[in-house]
Tab-separated table of C-alpha atoms in Angstrom:
chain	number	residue	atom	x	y	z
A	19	UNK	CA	50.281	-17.444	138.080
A	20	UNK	CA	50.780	-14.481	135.963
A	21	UNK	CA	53.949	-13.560	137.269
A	22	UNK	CA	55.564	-17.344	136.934
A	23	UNK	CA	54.104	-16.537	132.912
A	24	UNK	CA	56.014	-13.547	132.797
A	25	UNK	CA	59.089	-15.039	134.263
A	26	UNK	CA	59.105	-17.906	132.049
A	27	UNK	CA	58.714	-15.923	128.826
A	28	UNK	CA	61.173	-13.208	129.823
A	29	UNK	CA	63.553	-16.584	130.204
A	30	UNK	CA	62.804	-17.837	126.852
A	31	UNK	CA	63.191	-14.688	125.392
A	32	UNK	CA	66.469	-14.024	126.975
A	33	UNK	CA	67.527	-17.767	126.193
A	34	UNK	CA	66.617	-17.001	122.604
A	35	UNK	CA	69.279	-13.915	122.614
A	36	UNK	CA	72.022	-15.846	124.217
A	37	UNK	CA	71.418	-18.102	121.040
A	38	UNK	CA	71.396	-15.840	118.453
A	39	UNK	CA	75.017	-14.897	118.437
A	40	UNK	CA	75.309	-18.707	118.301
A	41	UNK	CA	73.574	-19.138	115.089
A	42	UNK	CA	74.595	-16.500	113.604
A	43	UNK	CA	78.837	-17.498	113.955
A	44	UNK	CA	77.688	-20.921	112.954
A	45	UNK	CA	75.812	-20.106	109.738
A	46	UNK	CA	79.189	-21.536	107.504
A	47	UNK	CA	78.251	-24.917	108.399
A	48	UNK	CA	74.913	-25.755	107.366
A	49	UNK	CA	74.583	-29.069	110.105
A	50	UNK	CA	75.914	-26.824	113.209
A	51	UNK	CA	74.048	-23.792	112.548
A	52	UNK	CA	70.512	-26.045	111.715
A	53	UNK	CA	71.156	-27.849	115.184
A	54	UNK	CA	71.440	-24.829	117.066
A	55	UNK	CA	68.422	-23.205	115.947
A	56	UNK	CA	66.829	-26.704	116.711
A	57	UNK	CA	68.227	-26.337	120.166
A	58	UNK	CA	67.513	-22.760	120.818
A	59	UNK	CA	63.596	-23.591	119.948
A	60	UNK	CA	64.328	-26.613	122.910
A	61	UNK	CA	65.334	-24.130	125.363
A	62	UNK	CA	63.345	-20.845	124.676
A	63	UNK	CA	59.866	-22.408	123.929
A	64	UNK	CA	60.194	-26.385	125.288
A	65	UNK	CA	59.101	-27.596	122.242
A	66	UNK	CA	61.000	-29.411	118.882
A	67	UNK	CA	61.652	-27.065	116.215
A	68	UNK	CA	61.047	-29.532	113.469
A	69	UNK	CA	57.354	-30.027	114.789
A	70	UNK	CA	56.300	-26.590	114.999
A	71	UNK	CA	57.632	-26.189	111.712
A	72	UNK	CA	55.498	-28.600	109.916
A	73	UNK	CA	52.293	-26.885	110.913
A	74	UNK	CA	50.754	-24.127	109.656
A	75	UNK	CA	51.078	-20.692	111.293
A	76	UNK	CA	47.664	-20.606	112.833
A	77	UNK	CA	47.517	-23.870	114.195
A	78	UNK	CA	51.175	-22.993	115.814
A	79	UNK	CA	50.091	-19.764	117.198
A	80	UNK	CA	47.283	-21.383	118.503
A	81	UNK	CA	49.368	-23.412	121.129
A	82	UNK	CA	51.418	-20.509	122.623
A	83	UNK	CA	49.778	-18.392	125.464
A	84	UNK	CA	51.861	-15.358	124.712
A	85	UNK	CA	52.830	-13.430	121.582
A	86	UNK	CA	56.417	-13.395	122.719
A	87	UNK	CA	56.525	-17.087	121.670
A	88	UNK	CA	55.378	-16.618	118.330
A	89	UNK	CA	58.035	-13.739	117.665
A	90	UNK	CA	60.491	-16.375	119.367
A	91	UNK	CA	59.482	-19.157	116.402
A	92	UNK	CA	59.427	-16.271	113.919
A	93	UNK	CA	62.867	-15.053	114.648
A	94	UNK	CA	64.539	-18.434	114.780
A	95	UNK	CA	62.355	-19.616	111.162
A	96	UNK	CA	63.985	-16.518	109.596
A	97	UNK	CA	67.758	-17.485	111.060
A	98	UNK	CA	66.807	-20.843	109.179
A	99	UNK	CA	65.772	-19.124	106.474
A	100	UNK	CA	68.624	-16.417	106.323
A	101	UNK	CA	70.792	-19.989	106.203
A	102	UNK	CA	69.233	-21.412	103.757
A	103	UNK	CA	70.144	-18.198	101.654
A	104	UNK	CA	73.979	-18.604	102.509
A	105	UNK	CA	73.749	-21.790	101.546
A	106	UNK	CA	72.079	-21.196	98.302
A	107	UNK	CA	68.831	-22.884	99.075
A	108	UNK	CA	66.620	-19.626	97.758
A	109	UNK	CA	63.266	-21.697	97.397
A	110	UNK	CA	63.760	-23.139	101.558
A	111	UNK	CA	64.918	-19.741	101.878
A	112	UNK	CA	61.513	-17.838	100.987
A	113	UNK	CA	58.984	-20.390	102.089
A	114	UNK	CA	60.324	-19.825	105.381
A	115	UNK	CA	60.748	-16.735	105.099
A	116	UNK	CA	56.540	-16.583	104.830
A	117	UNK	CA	56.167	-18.362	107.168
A	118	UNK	CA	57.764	-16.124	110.040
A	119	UNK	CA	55.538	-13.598	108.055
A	120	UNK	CA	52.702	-15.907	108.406
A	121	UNK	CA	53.610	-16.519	112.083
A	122	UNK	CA	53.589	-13.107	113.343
A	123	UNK	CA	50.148	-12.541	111.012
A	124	UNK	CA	48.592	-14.827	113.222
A	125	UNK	CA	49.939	-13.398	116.306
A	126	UNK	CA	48.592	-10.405	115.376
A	127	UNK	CA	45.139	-11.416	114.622
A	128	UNK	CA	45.036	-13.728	118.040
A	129	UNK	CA	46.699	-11.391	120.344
A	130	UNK	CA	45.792	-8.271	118.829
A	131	UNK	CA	48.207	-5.207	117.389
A	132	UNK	CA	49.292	-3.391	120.972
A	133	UNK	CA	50.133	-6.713	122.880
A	134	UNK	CA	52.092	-8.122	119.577
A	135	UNK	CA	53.949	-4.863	119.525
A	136	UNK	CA	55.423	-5.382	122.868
A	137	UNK	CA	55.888	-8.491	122.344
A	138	UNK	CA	58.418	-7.003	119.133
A	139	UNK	CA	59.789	-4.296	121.630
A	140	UNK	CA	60.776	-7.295	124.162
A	141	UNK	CA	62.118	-9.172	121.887
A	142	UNK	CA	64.214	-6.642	120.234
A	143	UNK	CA	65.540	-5.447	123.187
A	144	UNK	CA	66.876	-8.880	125.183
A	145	UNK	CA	67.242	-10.942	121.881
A	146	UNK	CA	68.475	-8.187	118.977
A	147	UNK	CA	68.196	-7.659	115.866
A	148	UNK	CA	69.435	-9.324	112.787
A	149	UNK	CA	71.491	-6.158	111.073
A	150	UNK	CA	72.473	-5.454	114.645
A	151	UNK	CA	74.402	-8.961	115.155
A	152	UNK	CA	75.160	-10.019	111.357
């Protein structure tokens, strides 16, 4: 069972950096780029974007089963908030902005530092970074 985990999350996470180049192209128009965030949180974690983003942080970090899907829901809440900045929507723009930072405080403190860290490292190195594709 571990090994069908791993597989699944090394998907998501590699789903989630096919989609990032997406987003990023698509930040202009405010409806395109919001829908493919909304899709890339379909197809990396199986669950609606909207939804998870209603809750608070420690509620949604209590559903995943790896820190890899909170950093997945962090990254793609700060690609919503970075286009809510280009679109001059600065208050959107910083809530969600905590809330990633929320998010991955949460991961932390339920997964602990070393297994959130490679969690970051994984990430970083199938899906990116922001400076790195904007």
């Amino acid at each position: 069972m571990p090994v069908l985990r791993h597989a699944f999350l090394l998907n998501a996470v590699r789903e989630l950096g096919r989609s990032v180049p997406d987003i990023i192209r698509a930040r202009a128009s405010w409806d395109g780029c919001l829908e493919r965030i909304r899709g890339a949180c379909t197809a990396s974690l199986g669950m609606e974007f909207d939804t998870l983003a209603r809750f608070d942080a420690r509620s949604v970090v209590g559903l995943f089963t790896h820190p890899e899907q909170a950093r997945i829901l962090a990254r793609l809440v700060d690609e919503r908030a970075r286009l809510c900045e280009a679109h001059g929507r600065y208050a959107e723009a910083l809530a969600d902005s905590v809330y990633a930072g929320q998010l991955l405080m949460h991961s932390r403190a339920r997964f602990g530092l070393p297994r959130d860290a490679r969690a970051a490292d994984v990430l970083e190195r199938e899906a990116g970074t922001p400076s790195k594709l904007g």
